[in-house]
Amino acid sequence: MTPKILIALLAALCACTASAQEPAQLTQKIAGVYKHRFMSATITPGKAPGEADVPYQAEDVIEIVPYDADHVYVRAHLDFYNGHTCDIAGMGRYEQGAFVYHDPAPSPLPEAPPCALRVSVEHGQLTLTDRAAPDAVSSCRAYCGVRGSLEYSIGLDKRRPIRYLDRLKASREYRKAIDDLHATEPQTAP
């Protein structure tokens, strides 16, 4: 084997190893639960906004659980004013520096693009977005109330270990995410 061929083979091996490490590095960086508690309110009918709002404690929760070398389970529950929420869960596949959940079901909203939720790290923040570009339409709108949006960021410093992992893995949402993954990517089935 000539030195040029050997160098080319080593370079290809290093590139493959580096690309295989990328999902693992991102998984290690983001796996856990992120919570943000805040005061929100509901509108009292017949009153002006802010005049007679009923306050309540709200909480945003993002859970990220490693599944295999290329997938993580993502669940997001986000609270918004007047009791509106966004709730979405599924398996995200590593794609170009982020984990992306592609909803296998067609959108129930007419003319809506297929739902794709991107989970990445941007400027020290765990970032969720369902927009292909900043000015694009929200692709997962069906998972949110009128005031809700899956455009969300939370500091990586809010990440905590998931202490209820057994309960989470026994949940209906987690089992459905696995079933959907195996249906759309049969090579992931055991």
PDB file of C-alpha atoms in Angstrom:
ATOM      1  CA  MET A   1       0.000   0.000   0.000  1.00  0.00           C
ATOM      2  CA  THR A   2       1.424   3.363  -0.990  1.00  0.00           C
ATOM      3  CA  PRO A   3       1.757   6.170   1.563  1.00  0.00           C
ATOM      4  CA  LYS A   4      -0.771   8.314  -0.362  1.00  0.00           C
ATOM      5  CA  ILE A   5      -3.436   5.591  -0.179  1.00  0.00           C
ATOM      6  CA  LEU A   6      -2.685   4.996   3.507  1.00  0.00           C
ATOM      7  CA  ILE A   7      -3.031   8.718   4.265  1.00  0.00           C
ATOM      8  CA  ALA A   8      -6.319   8.893   2.337  1.00  0.00           C
ATOM      9  CA  LEU A   9      -7.690   5.879   4.238  1.00  0.00           C
ATOM     10  CA  LEU A  10      -6.643   7.344   7.596  1.00  0.00           C
ATOM     11  CA  ALA A  11      -8.249  10.689   6.709  1.00  0.00           C
ATOM     12  CA  ALA A  12     -11.502   8.949   5.756  1.00  0.00           C
ATOM     13  CA  LEU A  13     -11.436   6.923   8.991  1.00  0.00           C
ATOM     14  CA  CYS A  14     -10.881  10.064  11.067  1.00  0.00           C
ATOM     15  CA  ALA A  15     -13.742  11.859   9.283  1.00  0.00           C
ATOM     16  CA  CYS A  16     -16.100   8.919   9.923  1.00  0.00           C
ATOM     17  CA  THR A  17     -15.058   8.743  13.579  1.00  0.00           C
ATOM     18  CA  ALA A  18     -15.544  12.489  14.025  1.00  0.00           C
ATOM     19  CA  SER A  19     -18.982  12.431  12.409  1.00  0.00           C
ATOM     20  CA  ALA A  20     -19.995   9.454  14.579  1.00  0.00           C
ATOM     21  CA  GLN A  21     -18.932  11.393  17.688  1.00  0.00           C
ATOM     22  CA  GLU A  22     -21.035  14.475  16.882  1.00  0.00           C
ATOM     23  CA  PRO A  23     -24.431  13.024  17.926  1.00  0.00           C
ATOM     24  CA  ALA A  24     -22.889  11.542  21.083  1.00  0.00           C
ATOM     25  CA  GLN A  25     -21.338  14.878  22.041  1.00  0.00           C
ATOM     26  CA  LEU A  26     -24.593  16.756  21.496  1.00  0.00           C
ATOM     27  CA  THR A  27     -26.574  14.092  23.371  1.00  0.00           C
ATOM     28  CA  GLN A  28     -24.209  14.329  26.332  1.00  0.00           C
ATOM     29  CA  LYS A  29     -24.503  18.119  26.290  1.00  0.00           C
ATOM     30  CA  ILE A  30     -28.322  18.304  26.235  1.00  0.00           C
ATOM     31  CA  ALA A  31     -29.714  15.129  27.882  1.00  0.00           C
ATOM     32  CA  GLY A  32     -31.786  15.866  30.979  1.00  0.00           C
ATOM     33  CA  VAL A  33     -34.802  17.864  32.084  1.00  0.00           C
ATOM     34  CA  TYR A  34     -35.143  21.636  31.820  1.00  0.00           C
ATOM     35  CA  LYS A  35     -37.767  23.473  33.863  1.00  0.00           C
ATOM     36  CA  HIS A  36     -38.811  27.098  34.068  1.00  0.00           C
ATOM     37  CA  ARG A  37     -41.529  28.212  36.517  1.00  0.00           C
ATOM     38  CA  PHE A  38     -43.245  31.540  36.168  1.00  0.00           C
ATOM     39  CA  MET A  39     -46.473  33.343  36.974  1.00  0.00           C
ATOM     40  CA  SER A  40     -49.081  33.438  34.232  1.00  0.00           C
ATOM     41  CA  ALA A  41     -52.756  34.356  34.235  1.00  0.00           C
ATOM     42  CA  THR A  42     -56.122  33.681  32.669  1.00  0.00           C
ATOM     43  CA  ILE A  43     -58.455  36.387  31.430  1.00  0.00           C
ATOM     44  CA  THR A  44     -61.689  36.946  33.314  1.00  0.00           C
ATOM     45  CA  PRO A  45     -64.535  37.215  30.786  1.00  0.00           C
ATOM     46  CA  GLY A  46     -65.890  40.730  30.434  1.00  0.00           C
ATOM     47  CA  LYS A  47     -62.782  42.413  31.852  1.00  0.00           C
ATOM     48  CA  ALA A  48     -59.992  44.191  30.004  1.00  0.00           C
ATOM     49  CA  PRO A  49     -56.675  42.283  29.753  1.00  0.00           C
ATOM     50  CA  GLY A  50     -54.684  42.849  32.935  1.00  0.00           C
ATOM     51  CA  GLU A  51     -57.685  44.307  34.781  1.00  0.00           C
ATOM     52  CA  ALA A  52     -58.967  41.150  36.421  1.00  0.00           C
ATOM     53  CA  ASP A  53     -56.583  38.414  35.363  1.00  0.00           C
ATOM     54  CA  VAL A  54     -56.475  35.328  37.561  1.00  0.00           C
ATOM     55  CA  PRO A  55     -52.811  34.453  38.239  1.00  0.00           C
ATOM     56  CA  TYR A  56     -51.490  30.895  38.370  1.00  0.00           C
ATOM     57  CA  GLN A  57     -48.125  29.136  38.571  1.00  0.00           C
ATOM     58  CA  ALA A  58     -47.037  27.900  35.118  1.00  0.00           C
ATOM     59  CA  GLU A  59     -44.097  25.695  34.181  1.00  0.00           C
ATOM     60  CA  ASP A  60     -42.266  24.915  30.951  1.00  0.00           C
ATOM     61  CA  VAL A  61     -40.720  21.422  30.875  1.00  0.00           C
ATOM     62  CA  ILE A  62     -38.354  19.996  28.251  1.00  0.00           C
ATOM     63  CA  GLU A  63     -37.184  16.370  28.589  1.00  0.00           C
ATOM     64  CA  ILE A  64     -34.397  14.905  26.466  1.00  0.00           C
ATOM     65  CA  VAL A  65     -33.516  11.215  26.851  1.00  0.00           C
ATOM     66  CA  PRO A  66     -30.842   9.366  24.833  1.00  0.00           C
ATOM     67  CA  TYR A  67     -32.321   6.455  22.851  1.00  0.00           C
ATOM     68  CA  ASP A  68     -29.531   5.155  20.599  1.00  0.00           C
ATOM     69  CA  ALA A  69     -26.429   6.534  18.867  1.00  0.00           C
ATOM     70  CA  ASP A  70     -28.448   8.765  16.517  1.00  0.00           C
ATOM     71  CA  HIS A  71     -31.746   9.439  18.333  1.00  0.00           C
ATOM     72  CA  VAL A  72     -33.045  11.183  21.442  1.00  0.00           C
ATOM     73  CA  TYR A  73     -36.547  11.276  22.889  1.00  0.00           C
ATOM     74  CA  VAL A  74     -37.807  14.854  23.150  1.00  0.00           C
ATOM     75  CA  ARG A  75     -40.881  16.000  25.047  1.00  0.00           C
ATOM     76  CA  ALA A  76     -41.862  19.627  25.430  1.00  0.00           C
ATOM     77  CA  HIS A  77     -44.666  21.083  27.530  1.00  0.00           C
ATOM     78  CA  LEU A  78     -44.749  24.876  27.281  1.00  0.00           C
ATOM     79  CA  ASP A  79     -47.245  27.125  29.094  1.00  0.00           C
ATOM     80  CA  PHE A  80     -48.566  30.421  27.743  1.00  0.00           C
ATOM     81  CA  TYR A  81     -50.929  33.170  28.860  1.00  0.00           C
ATOM     82  CA  ASN A  82     -54.606  32.307  29.377  1.00  0.00           C
ATOM     83  CA  GLY A  83     -53.929  28.580  29.798  1.00  0.00           C
ATOM     84  CA  HIS A  84     -52.655  27.942  26.280  1.00  0.00           C
ATOM     85  CA  THR A  85     -49.964  25.270  25.897  1.00  0.00           C
ATOM     86  CA  CYS A  86     -47.732  23.475  23.427  1.00  0.00           C
ATOM     87  CA  ASP A  87     -47.309  19.723  23.962  1.00  0.00           C
ATOM     88  CA  ILE A  88     -45.197  17.576  21.654  1.00  0.00           C
ATOM     89  CA  ALA A  89     -43.152  14.378  22.044  1.00  0.00           C
ATOM     90  CA  GLY A  90     -41.201  12.109  19.718  1.00  0.00           C
ATOM     91  CA  MET A  91     -37.828  10.725  18.670  1.00  0.00           C
ATOM     92  CA  GLY A  92     -35.444  13.211  17.128  1.00  0.00           C
ATOM     93  CA  ARG A  93     -32.793  11.967  14.679  1.00  0.00           C
ATOM     94  CA  TYR A  94     -29.385  13.641  14.442  1.00  0.00           C
ATOM     95  CA  GLU A  95     -29.282  15.828  11.317  1.00  0.00           C
ATOM     96  CA  GLN A  96     -26.669  18.480  10.537  1.00  0.00           C
ATOM     97  CA  GLY A  97     -25.734  19.435  14.093  1.00  0.00           C
ATOM     98  CA  ALA A  98     -29.172  19.086  15.713  1.00  0.00           C
ATOM     99  CA  PHE A  99     -31.763  16.497  16.657  1.00  0.00           C
ATOM    100  CA  VAL A 100     -34.888  16.783  14.503  1.00  0.00           C
ATOM    101  CA  TYR A 101     -38.242  15.185  15.250  1.00  0.00           C
ATOM    102  CA  HIS A 102     -40.293  14.540  12.104  1.00  0.00           C
ATOM    103  CA  ASP A 103     -43.930  13.867  12.959  1.00  0.00           C
ATOM    104  CA  PRO A 104     -44.992  10.755  11.006  1.00  0.00           C
ATOM    105  CA  ALA A 105     -48.628  11.932  10.931  1.00  0.00           C
ATOM    106  CA  PRO A 106     -49.740  14.518   8.378  1.00  0.00           C
ATOM    107  CA  SER A 107     -50.694  17.893   9.804  1.00  0.00           C
ATOM    108  CA  PRO A 108     -54.414  18.275  10.540  1.00  0.00           C
ATOM    109  CA  LEU A 109     -54.121  21.929   9.526  1.00  0.00           C
ATOM    110  CA  PRO A 110     -54.822  22.616   5.847  1.00  0.00           C
ATOM    111  CA  GLU A 111     -51.771  23.547   3.791  1.00  0.00           C
ATOM    112  CA  ALA A 112     -49.436  23.249   6.796  1.00  0.00           C
ATOM    113  CA  PRO A 113     -45.965  21.857   6.130  1.00  0.00           C
ATOM    114  CA  PRO A 114     -45.012  18.532   7.761  1.00  0.00           C
ATOM    115  CA  CYS A 115     -44.158  19.016  11.441  1.00  0.00           C
ATOM    116  CA  ALA A 116     -40.402  19.071  12.087  1.00  0.00           C
ATOM    117  CA  LEU A 117     -39.094  20.141  15.510  1.00  0.00           C
ATOM    118  CA  ARG A 118     -35.376  20.979  15.658  1.00  0.00           C
ATOM    119  CA  VAL A 119     -33.511  20.738  18.986  1.00  0.00           C
ATOM    120  CA  SER A 120     -30.066  22.327  19.079  1.00  0.00           C
ATOM    121  CA  VAL A 121     -27.660  24.377  21.160  1.00  0.00           C
ATOM    122  CA  GLU A 122     -27.357  28.024  20.140  1.00  0.00           C
ATOM    123  CA  HIS A 123     -25.344  30.583  22.144  1.00  0.00           C
ATOM    124  CA  GLY A 124     -25.369  28.492  25.349  1.00  0.00           C
ATOM    125  CA  GLN A 125     -29.118  27.856  25.122  1.00  0.00           C
ATOM    126  CA  LEU A 126     -31.113  24.724  24.416  1.00  0.00           C
ATOM    127  CA  THR A 127     -33.180  25.890  21.449  1.00  0.00           C
ATOM    128  CA  LEU A 128     -36.372  24.459  19.974  1.00  0.00           C
ATOM    129  CA  THR A 129     -37.802  25.605  16.663  1.00  0.00           C
ATOM    130  CA  ASP A 130     -40.354  24.269  14.232  1.00  0.00           C
ATOM    131  CA  ARG A 131     -39.463  26.740  11.485  1.00  0.00           C
ATOM    132  CA  ALA A 132     -37.259  25.752   8.533  1.00  0.00           C
ATOM    133  CA  ALA A 133     -36.010  29.367   8.415  1.00  0.00           C
ATOM    134  CA  PRO A 134     -36.574  32.333  10.762  1.00  0.00           C
ATOM    135  CA  ASP A 135     -39.266  33.779   8.485  1.00  0.00           C
ATOM    136  CA  ALA A 136     -40.895  30.417   7.621  1.00  0.00           C
ATOM    137  CA  VAL A 137     -44.261  29.296   8.958  1.00  0.00           C
ATOM    138  CA  SER A 138     -44.488  27.214  12.107  1.00  0.00           C
ATOM    139  CA  SER A 139     -44.622  23.561  11.007  1.00  0.00           C
ATOM    140  CA  CYS A 140     -45.929  22.068  14.288  1.00  0.00           C
ATOM    141  CA  ARG A 141     -48.704  24.606  14.923  1.00  0.00           C
ATOM    142  CA  ALA A 142     -51.244  21.819  15.546  1.00  0.00           C
ATOM    143  CA  TYR A 143     -49.454  21.000  18.828  1.00  0.00           C
ATOM    144  CA  CYS A 144     -50.005  24.478  20.297  1.00  0.00           C
ATOM    145  CA  GLY A 145     -52.866  26.602  21.541  1.00  0.00           C
ATOM    146  CA  VAL A 146     -53.567  29.973  19.927  1.00  0.00           C
ATOM    147  CA  ARG A 147     -51.063  31.850  22.092  1.00  0.00           C
ATOM    148  CA  GLY A 148     -48.446  29.067  21.995  1.00  0.00           C
ATOM    149  CA  SER A 149     -45.306  28.633  19.924  1.00  0.00           C
ATOM    150  CA  LEU A 150     -42.504  26.089  19.709  1.00  0.00           C
ATOM    151  CA  GLU A 151     -39.936  28.872  19.302  1.00  0.00           C
ATOM    152  CA  TYR A 152     -38.234  28.409  22.660  1.00  0.00           C
ATOM    153  CA  SER A 153     -34.839  28.747  24.322  1.00  0.00           C
ATOM    154  CA  ILE A 154     -33.691  27.925  27.830  1.00  0.00           C
ATOM    155  CA  GLY A 155     -30.219  28.137  29.349  1.00  0.00           C
ATOM    156  CA  LEU A 156     -28.140  24.967  29.455  1.00  0.00           C
ATOM    157  CA  ASP A 157     -27.532  25.837  33.124  1.00  0.00           C
ATOM    158  CA  LYS A 158     -31.182  24.878  33.794  1.00  0.00           C
ATOM    159  CA  ARG A 159     -30.455  21.237  32.821  1.00  0.00           C
ATOM    160  CA  ARG A 160     -30.946  18.671  35.588  1.00  0.00           C
ATOM    161  CA  PRO A 161     -30.764  14.868  35.663  1.00  0.00           C
ATOM    162  CA  ILE A 162     -34.078  13.087  35.099  1.00  0.00           C
ATOM    163  CA  ARG A 163     -34.773  11.347  38.416  1.00  0.00           C
ATOM    164  CA  TYR A 164     -37.993   9.752  37.169  1.00  0.00           C
ATOM    165  CA  LEU A 165     -36.488   8.024  34.116  1.00  0.00           C
ATOM    166  CA  ASP A 166     -38.204   4.665  34.745  1.00  0.00           C
ATOM    167  CA  ARG A 167     -41.606   6.358  34.930  1.00  0.00           C
ATOM    168  CA  LEU A 168     -40.852   8.444  31.835  1.00  0.00           C
ATOM    169  CA  LYS A 169     -39.822   5.355  29.829  1.00  0.00           C
ATOM    170  CA  ALA A 170     -43.067   3.633  30.873  1.00  0.00           C
ATOM    171  CA  SER A 171     -45.171   6.590  29.707  1.00  0.00           C
ATOM    172  CA  ARG A 172     -47.599   6.419  26.804  1.00  0.00           C
ATOM    173  CA  GLU A 173     -45.727   9.232  25.006  1.00  0.00           C
ATOM    174  CA  TYR A 174     -42.357   7.459  25.184  1.00  0.00           C
ATOM    175  CA  ARG A 175     -43.779   4.128  23.986  1.00  0.00           C
ATOM    176  CA  LYS A 176     -45.562   5.871  21.089  1.00  0.00           C
ATOM    177  CA  ALA A 177     -42.335   7.650  20.132  1.00  0.00           C
ATOM    178  CA  ILE A 178     -40.530   4.292  19.953  1.00  0.00           C
ATOM    179  CA  ASP A 179     -43.345   2.728  17.910  1.00  0.00           C
ATOM    180  CA  ASP A 180     -43.347   5.690  15.498  1.00  0.00           C
ATOM    181  CA  LEU A 181     -39.555   5.506  15.146  1.00  0.00           C
ATOM    182  CA  HIS A 182     -39.626   1.788  14.350  1.00  0.00           C
ATOM    183  CA  ALA A 183     -42.433   2.334  11.824  1.00  0.00           C
ATOM    184  CA  THR A 184     -40.593   5.140  10.003  1.00  0.00           C
ATOM    185  CA  GLU A 185     -37.042   3.799  10.424  1.00  0.00           C
ATOM    186  CA  PRO A 186     -37.361  -0.022  10.508  1.00  0.00           C
ATOM    187  CA  GLN A 187     -33.591  -0.457  10.916  1.00  0.00           C
ATOM    188  CA  THR A 188     -33.925   0.955  14.473  1.00  0.00           C
ATOM    189  CA  ALA A 189     -36.231  -1.871  15.607  1.00  0.00           C
ATOM    190  CA  PRO A 190     -34.646  -4.440  17.947  1.00  0.00           C
TER     191      PRO A 190
END
